[in-house]
Amino acid sequence: MPGESRPPETLKQVFARLIRAAGPISVAHFMAESNARYYAARDPLGTAGDFITAPEVSQMFGEMIGLWLADIWIRAGRPTPVAYVEAGPGRGTLAQDALRAAARQGLVPDVHFVETSPTLRAAQCARFPQATWHDDFSTLPQDRPLMVVGNEFLDALPVRQLVRMADGWRERMIGWDAAKDRLLPVAGDRPMDAAVPAERAAAREGTIIETCPAAAAVTGDVALRLAAQGGVALWIDYGHAQPRDGSTLQAVRAHAKVDPFADPGEADLTALVDFAALVPAVASAGARCDGVVTQGEFLRCLGIEARAAGLARHAPGQAAVLARALHRLVHPDEMGNLFKAMAFSAVHWPKGAAF
Ligand code: SAH
């Protein structure tokens, strides 16, 4: 009808059209496009959104990271200028809390954000009008040490999955089930045996192996910069320290797990970060791996309990809220064990506390 505009095509419709025309797409393609659409147009954080992250739980999280950075910077001899780089900074909350705490120790870096979402860039700009934004790590300054932080960034990067079939390994793809009008995982038709490490080649039928080439590429790129320019990187994410089999792809919407294939672009897709798999990329770039610890260990070692007690003394009315936030961040049944912190640095830089 004249004047009547058609509703914009959903990502599910786009994928269906693409798959009908050209065949199934890889899980990595599916995840990359879904998250690009998901983050582009919304701020998913907070109680009214889809999920809550550690910096949104309490200011104490960012403060501990700021103190961690300042301690390293002081022991490195207070190099100036120095850049604070945050990957996927969300609302800028972590940066705000970390840089406030760091400034009290004399660390006042210039601020660089690697962020692709226009909506979240706008939120970050409200807090950091002087920051510099980057689409990826390639445009970061080359003339100064980098102090890089990423919380719940690596888990949003696309994973590739391989599945063991009766006759060998195939890439796990997303196909279109026309009868049921839905996307569903299928095995690709090309043999992928060469992509599977020898020790896992004989796994039983149905086994899924997940890798995240994008996370290895990002950490490798950052490690190259640290080796050349000095600095440290800290990545905190939902993940495991040792590799394991199986798909860890999950979707969260309105604080509940949903089917990752049902409404692409409408739910946050994540996969567990396999920290051990990032070590070779860091080592071959010439940086030093400082290790992986649980979020609980990391925050406790930096003194989060003392900080919570101090805040409660100043605001006794907030004591219960602070105690709940502390519990959520460090307790093994909450975020304390599931989330891990991984650090790597330039070889001539000191190792961060807790590692
Ligand atoms: N670190 C924040 C937000 C985590 S959500 C916090 O802890 O609250 C993931 C963040 O990564 C968002 O800011 C999202 O827009 C960003 N992001 C996701 N994929 C990205 C990519 N490929 N490149 C840059 N930023 C990305």
Coordinates of C-alpha atoms and ligand atoms in Angstrom, one line a residue:
M1 CA 0.0 0.0 0.0
P2 CA 1.4 3.5 -0.7
G3 CA 2.8 5.2 2.3
E4 CA 2.9 2.0 4.3
S5 CA 6.4 1.0 5.3
R6 CA 7.4 -2.6 5.7
P7 CA 8.8 -3.6 9.1
P8 CA 12.6 -4.0 8.9
E9 CA 13.8 -7.5 8.1
T10 CA 14.6 -9.5 11.3
L11 CA 18.0 -11.2 11.4
K12 CA 16.3 -14.5 11.4
Q13 CA 14.7 -13.6 8.0
V14 CA 18.0 -12.4 6.7
F15 CA 19.7 -15.7 7.7
A16 CA 16.8 -17.8 6.2
R17 CA 17.1 -15.9 2.9
L18 CA 20.9 -16.4 2.9
I19 CA 20.8 -20.1 3.8
R20 CA 18.1 -20.9 1.2
A21 CA 20.2 -19.2 -1.5
A22 CA 23.7 -20.3 -0.6
G23 CA 23.4 -23.1 2.0
P24 CA 24.2 -23.3 5.7
I25 CA 26.4 -20.7 7.4
S26 CA 29.1 -21.4 10.0
V27 CA 28.4 -21.0 13.7
A28 CA 31.1 -18.3 13.8
H29 CA 29.3 -16.3 11.0
F30 CA 26.0 -16.8 12.8
M31 CA 27.4 -15.6 16.2
A32 CA 29.3 -12.6 14.7
E33 CA 26.3 -11.3 12.8
S34 CA 23.9 -11.9 15.7
N35 CA 26.0 -10.1 18.2
A36 CA 26.8 -7.2 15.8
R37 CA 23.0 -6.7 15.4
Y38 CA 22.3 -7.3 19.1
Y39 CA 24.8 -4.7 20.4
A40 CA 24.4 -2.1 17.7
A41 CA 21.1 -0.9 18.7
R42 CA 20.8 -1.4 22.5
D43 CA 22.3 -1.0 25.9
P44 CA 21.7 -4.6 27.2
L45 CA 23.2 -4.0 30.7
G46 CA 21.4 -3.6 34.0
T47 CA 18.2 -4.9 35.7
A48 CA 15.9 -3.6 33.0
G49 CA 18.1 -5.1 30.3
D50 CA 19.3 -8.6 29.5
F51 CA 22.2 -9.2 31.8
I52 CA 24.3 -7.6 34.6
T53 CA 28.1 -7.5 34.5
A54 CA 30.6 -7.2 37.5
P55 CA 31.2 -3.5 37.0
E56 CA 27.4 -2.9 37.2
V57 CA 27.2 -5.0 40.4
S58 CA 29.5 -2.6 42.4
Q59 CA 32.0 0.2 42.1
M60 CA 34.4 -2.1 44.0
F61 CA 35.1 -4.2 40.9
G62 CA 36.4 -1.4 38.8
E63 CA 38.3 0.1 41.8
M64 CA 40.2 -3.1 42.4
I65 CA 41.2 -3.1 38.7
G66 CA 42.3 0.5 38.9
L67 CA 44.5 -0.3 41.9
W68 CA 45.9 -3.3 40.1
L69 CA 46.9 -1.2 37.2
A70 CA 48.3 1.6 39.3
D71 CA 50.5 -0.8 41.3
I72 CA 52.0 -2.2 38.1
W73 CA 52.5 1.2 36.6
I74 CA 54.3 2.5 39.8
R75 CA 56.6 -0.6 39.8
A76 CA 57.3 -0.1 36.1
G77 CA 58.7 3.3 37.0
R78 CA 55.6 5.5 36.3
P79 CA 56.1 5.8 32.5
T80 CA 54.3 8.8 31.0
P81 CA 52.5 9.0 28.7
V82 CA 50.6 5.8 29.1
A83 CA 47.3 4.6 27.6
Y84 CA 44.4 2.9 29.3
V85 CA 42.7 0.8 26.7
E86 CA 39.4 -0.9 27.3
A87 CA 37.9 -3.5 25.0
G88 CA 34.1 -3.5 24.9
P89 CA 33.6 -1.0 27.8
G90 CA 29.8 -1.2 27.9
R91 CA 28.5 1.8 29.7
G92 CA 32.0 2.9 30.7
T93 CA 31.4 2.0 34.4
L94 CA 34.5 -0.1 34.9
A95 CA 36.6 2.7 33.3
Q96 CA 35.1 5.3 35.5
D97 CA 35.7 3.3 38.8
A98 CA 39.1 2.1 37.7
L99 CA 40.4 5.4 36.6
R100 CA 39.1 7.2 39.7
A101 CA 41.0 4.7 41.9
A102 CA 44.1 4.8 39.7
A103 CA 44.2 8.7 39.7
R104 CA 44.5 8.6 43.5
Q105 CA 47.8 6.7 43.0
G106 CA 49.0 9.2 40.4
L107 CA 48.1 7.2 37.3
V108 CA 46.2 9.4 34.8
P109 CA 46.4 7.8 31.4
D110 CA 44.8 8.8 28.1
V111 CA 41.7 6.8 27.5
H112 CA 41.1 4.6 24.4
F113 CA 38.0 2.4 23.9
V114 CA 37.7 -0.4 21.4
E115 CA 33.9 -0.5 20.8
T116 CA 31.8 -1.3 17.7
S117 CA 28.3 -0.5 19.1
P118 CA 27.1 3.1 18.3
T119 CA 24.6 2.9 21.2
L120 CA 27.3 2.0 23.7
R121 CA 29.8 4.5 22.3
A122 CA 27.2 7.2 23.0
A123 CA 26.9 6.0 26.6
Q124 CA 30.7 5.9 27.0
C125 CA 31.0 9.4 25.5
A126 CA 28.7 10.8 28.2
R127 CA 31.2 9.7 30.8
F128 CA 34.4 10.1 28.8
P129 CA 34.0 12.9 26.3
Q130 CA 37.8 13.1 25.9
A131 CA 38.3 9.4 25.0
T132 CA 39.4 8.1 21.6
W133 CA 37.3 5.3 20.0
H134 CA 38.6 2.5 17.9
D135 CA 36.9 -0.2 15.8
D136 CA 39.7 -2.6 16.5
F137 CA 43.1 -2.8 18.1
S138 CA 45.1 -1.8 15.0
T139 CA 44.6 1.9 15.4
L140 CA 45.8 2.2 19.1
P141 CA 48.7 4.5 19.7
Q142 CA 52.1 3.0 19.0
D143 CA 54.3 5.4 21.0
R144 CA 53.5 4.5 24.6
P145 CA 52.8 1.6 26.9
L146 CA 49.3 0.2 26.8
M147 CA 47.3 -0.9 29.9
V148 CA 44.6 -3.1 28.4
V149 CA 41.4 -4.3 30.2
G150 CA 38.5 -6.3 28.9
N151 CA 35.6 -7.6 31.0
E152 CA 33.1 -9.9 29.3
F153 CA 34.6 -8.9 25.9
L154 CA 36.2 -12.2 24.7
D155 CA 33.1 -14.2 25.5
A156 CA 31.2 -12.2 22.9
L157 CA 33.6 -13.0 20.1
P158 CA 32.5 -15.6 17.5
V159 CA 33.4 -19.3 18.1
R160 CA 33.9 -22.0 15.5
Q161 CA 32.6 -25.4 16.2
L162 CA 33.6 -28.8 14.8
V163 CA 31.4 -31.9 15.3
R164 CA 32.5 -35.5 15.1
M165 CA 30.3 -37.5 12.7
A166 CA 30.4 -41.3 12.0
D167 CA 32.8 -40.6 9.1
G168 CA 35.0 -37.9 10.6
W169 CA 34.9 -34.3 11.6
R170 CA 32.7 -31.6 10.0
E171 CA 32.2 -27.9 10.8
R172 CA 29.0 -27.3 12.8
M173 CA 26.8 -25.0 10.6
I174 CA 23.4 -23.3 10.9
G175 CA 20.8 -24.5 8.5
W176 CA 17.2 -23.6 7.8
D177 CA 14.3 -26.0 8.6
A178 CA 11.6 -24.7 6.2
A179 CA 8.9 -27.0 7.5
K180 CA 9.3 -25.6 11.1
D181 CA 10.3 -22.1 10.0
R182 CA 13.5 -22.2 12.2
L183 CA 17.2 -22.1 12.2
L184 CA 19.0 -25.3 13.4
P185 CA 22.5 -26.7 13.8
V186 CA 23.6 -29.1 11.0
A187 CA 26.9 -30.7 10.1
G188 CA 28.7 -29.2 7.1
D189 CA 29.5 -31.3 4.1
R190 CA 33.2 -30.8 3.9
P191 CA 35.6 -33.0 5.9
M192 CA 37.4 -31.0 8.6
D193 CA 39.6 -33.7 10.1
A194 CA 42.8 -31.6 9.4
A195 CA 41.5 -28.8 11.7
V196 CA 41.3 -31.2 14.8
P197 CA 44.3 -31.7 17.0
A198 CA 45.7 -35.2 16.9
E199 CA 44.9 -36.0 20.5
R200 CA 41.2 -35.3 20.0
A201 CA 40.8 -36.8 16.6
A202 CA 39.3 -40.1 17.8
A203 CA 36.6 -38.6 20.0
R204 CA 33.2 -40.4 20.0
E205 CA 30.5 -39.5 17.5
G206 CA 28.6 -36.3 18.5
T207 CA 31.6 -34.7 20.2
I208 CA 31.8 -30.9 19.6
I209 CA 35.1 -29.0 19.8
E210 CA 34.8 -25.3 20.1
T211 CA 37.6 -22.8 19.2
C212 CA 37.6 -19.0 19.2
P213 CA 40.0 -17.8 16.5
A214 CA 38.9 -14.2 17.0
A215 CA 39.9 -14.3 20.7
A216 CA 43.3 -15.8 19.8
A217 CA 43.7 -13.1 17.2
V218 CA 42.8 -10.3 19.6
T219 CA 45.1 -11.5 22.4
G220 CA 47.9 -12.2 19.9
D221 CA 47.6 -8.6 18.4
V222 CA 47.6 -7.1 21.9
A223 CA 50.5 -9.2 23.0
L224 CA 52.5 -8.0 20.0
R225 CA 51.8 -4.4 21.0
L226 CA 52.8 -5.0 24.6
A227 CA 56.1 -6.7 23.5
A228 CA 56.9 -3.7 21.4
Q229 CA 55.6 -0.8 23.5
G230 CA 55.4 -2.2 27.1
G231 CA 52.4 -2.6 29.2
V232 CA 49.9 -5.2 30.5
A233 CA 46.6 -6.8 29.6
L234 CA 43.9 -8.1 31.9
W235 CA 41.0 -10.1 30.6
I236 CA 38.1 -11.2 32.9
D237 CA 35.5 -13.5 31.6
Y238 CA 33.2 -16.4 32.1
G239 CA 35.5 -19.3 31.2
H240 CA 37.7 -22.2 32.0
A241 CA 41.4 -22.6 32.6
Q242 CA 41.7 -26.0 31.0
P243 CA 40.2 -27.0 27.6
R244 CA 37.1 -29.2 27.5
D245 CA 34.7 -30.6 24.8
G246 CA 31.2 -29.5 24.0
S247 CA 29.3 -26.5 22.8
T248 CA 29.3 -23.6 25.3
L249 CA 27.3 -21.3 23.1
Q250 CA 24.5 -19.7 25.1
A251 CA 21.9 -17.0 24.7
V252 CA 20.6 -14.7 27.5
R253 CA 17.6 -12.5 27.3
A254 CA 15.9 -10.6 30.2
H255 CA 18.2 -12.4 32.6
A256 CA 17.1 -15.9 31.5
K257 CA 18.8 -18.5 29.2
V258 CA 17.0 -18.9 25.9
D259 CA 17.5 -21.0 22.7
P260 CA 20.6 -19.4 20.9
F261 CA 19.1 -20.1 17.5
A262 CA 15.5 -18.9 18.1
D263 CA 15.8 -15.1 17.7
P264 CA 19.3 -14.1 16.4
G265 CA 20.2 -10.5 17.2
E266 CA 17.6 -10.3 20.0
A267 CA 19.6 -12.1 22.7
D268 CA 23.2 -11.9 23.9
L269 CA 25.3 -14.8 22.6
T270 CA 28.4 -15.8 24.5
A271 CA 30.7 -18.8 24.7
L272 CA 33.0 -19.7 27.6
V273 CA 36.5 -18.4 27.1
D274 CA 39.1 -21.2 26.8
F275 CA 42.0 -19.3 28.5
A276 CA 44.6 -22.0 27.9
A277 CA 44.0 -21.8 24.2
L278 CA 45.1 -18.1 24.3
V279 CA 48.5 -18.9 25.8
P280 CA 50.3 -19.9 22.5
A281 CA 49.2 -16.7 20.7
V282 CA 50.6 -14.6 23.6
A283 CA 53.8 -16.5 23.9
S284 CA 54.5 -16.5 20.2
A285 CA 54.0 -12.7 20.1
G286 CA 56.9 -12.4 22.6
A287 CA 54.8 -11.3 25.6
R288 CA 54.8 -13.0 29.0
C289 CA 51.8 -15.0 30.3
D290 CA 51.2 -14.2 33.9
G291 CA 48.6 -16.8 34.5
V292 CA 44.9 -17.4 35.1
V293 CA 43.2 -17.0 38.5
T294 CA 39.6 -17.0 39.6
Q295 CA 37.8 -13.7 39.9
G296 CA 37.3 -14.5 43.6
E297 CA 41.0 -14.9 44.1
F298 CA 41.9 -11.9 42.1
L299 CA 39.5 -9.5 43.9
R300 CA 40.3 -10.9 47.4
C301 CA 44.0 -10.6 46.8
L302 CA 43.5 -6.9 45.9
G303 CA 41.7 -6.2 49.1
I304 CA 38.1 -6.1 48.0
E305 CA 36.9 -7.2 51.5
A306 CA 38.7 -4.3 53.2
R307 CA 37.3 -1.9 50.6
A308 CA 33.7 -3.2 51.3
A309 CA 34.3 -2.8 55.0
G310 CA 35.6 0.8 54.5
L311 CA 32.7 1.8 52.3
A312 CA 30.2 0.3 54.8
R313 CA 31.8 2.3 57.7
H314 CA 31.2 5.5 55.7
A315 CA 27.7 4.6 54.7
P316 CA 26.2 2.2 57.4
G317 CA 22.9 2.3 55.6
Q318 CA 24.5 0.6 52.6
A319 CA 26.2 -2.2 54.6
A320 CA 23.7 -4.9 53.5
V321 CA 23.8 -3.8 49.8
L322 CA 27.7 -3.9 49.9
A323 CA 27.7 -7.3 51.6
R324 CA 25.4 -8.7 48.8
A325 CA 27.5 -7.2 46.1
L326 CA 30.8 -8.5 47.6
H327 CA 29.2 -12.0 47.9
R328 CA 28.1 -11.9 44.3
L329 CA 31.5 -10.9 43.0
V330 CA 33.7 -13.2 45.0
H331 CA 31.7 -16.2 46.3
P332 CA 32.4 -19.6 44.6
D333 CA 28.7 -20.2 44.2
E334 CA 28.2 -16.8 42.4
M335 CA 30.7 -15.2 40.1
G336 CA 33.8 -16.0 42.1
N337 CA 34.8 -19.3 40.5
L338 CA 33.1 -19.2 37.1
F339 CA 34.8 -16.0 36.1
K340 CA 38.5 -16.0 35.6
A341 CA 41.1 -13.3 35.3
M342 CA 44.0 -13.8 32.8
A343 CA 47.0 -11.4 32.6
F344 CA 49.9 -11.0 30.2
S345 CA 52.6 -8.4 30.0
A346 CA 55.7 -7.1 28.3
V347 CA 58.6 -9.2 29.6
H348 CA 60.3 -6.1 31.0
W349 CA 57.2 -5.1 32.9
P350 CA 56.4 -6.3 36.5
K351 CA 53.9 -9.0 37.0
G352 CA 50.5 -7.8 38.4
A353 CA 49.4 -8.6 41.9
A354 CA 47.4 -11.9 42.4
F355 CA 49.3 -13.6 39.6
Ligands
SAH1 N1 32.7 -4.6 29.6 C1 31.3 -4.2 29.8 C2 30.4 -4.6 28.7 C3 30.4 -6.1 28.4 S1 29.2 -6.5 27.1 C4 30.9 -4.6 31.2 O1 31.6 -5.5 31.8 O2 29.8 -4.1 31.7 C5 30.3 -6.6 25.7 C6 30.9 -5.3 25.2 O3 31.7 -5.6 24.1 C7 29.9 -4.3 24.7 O4 30.4 -3.0 24.9 C8 29.9 -4.6 23.1 O5 29.4 -3.6 22.4 C9 31.3 -4.9 22.9 N2 31.7 -5.7 21.7 C10 31.1 -6.9 21.4 N3 31.7 -7.4 20.3 C11 32.7 -6.5 19.9 C12 33.7 -6.5 18.9 N4 33.8 -7.4 18.0 N5 34.5 -5.4 18.8 C13 34.4 -4.4 19.8 N6 33.5 -4.4 20.8 C14 32.6 -5.4 20.9

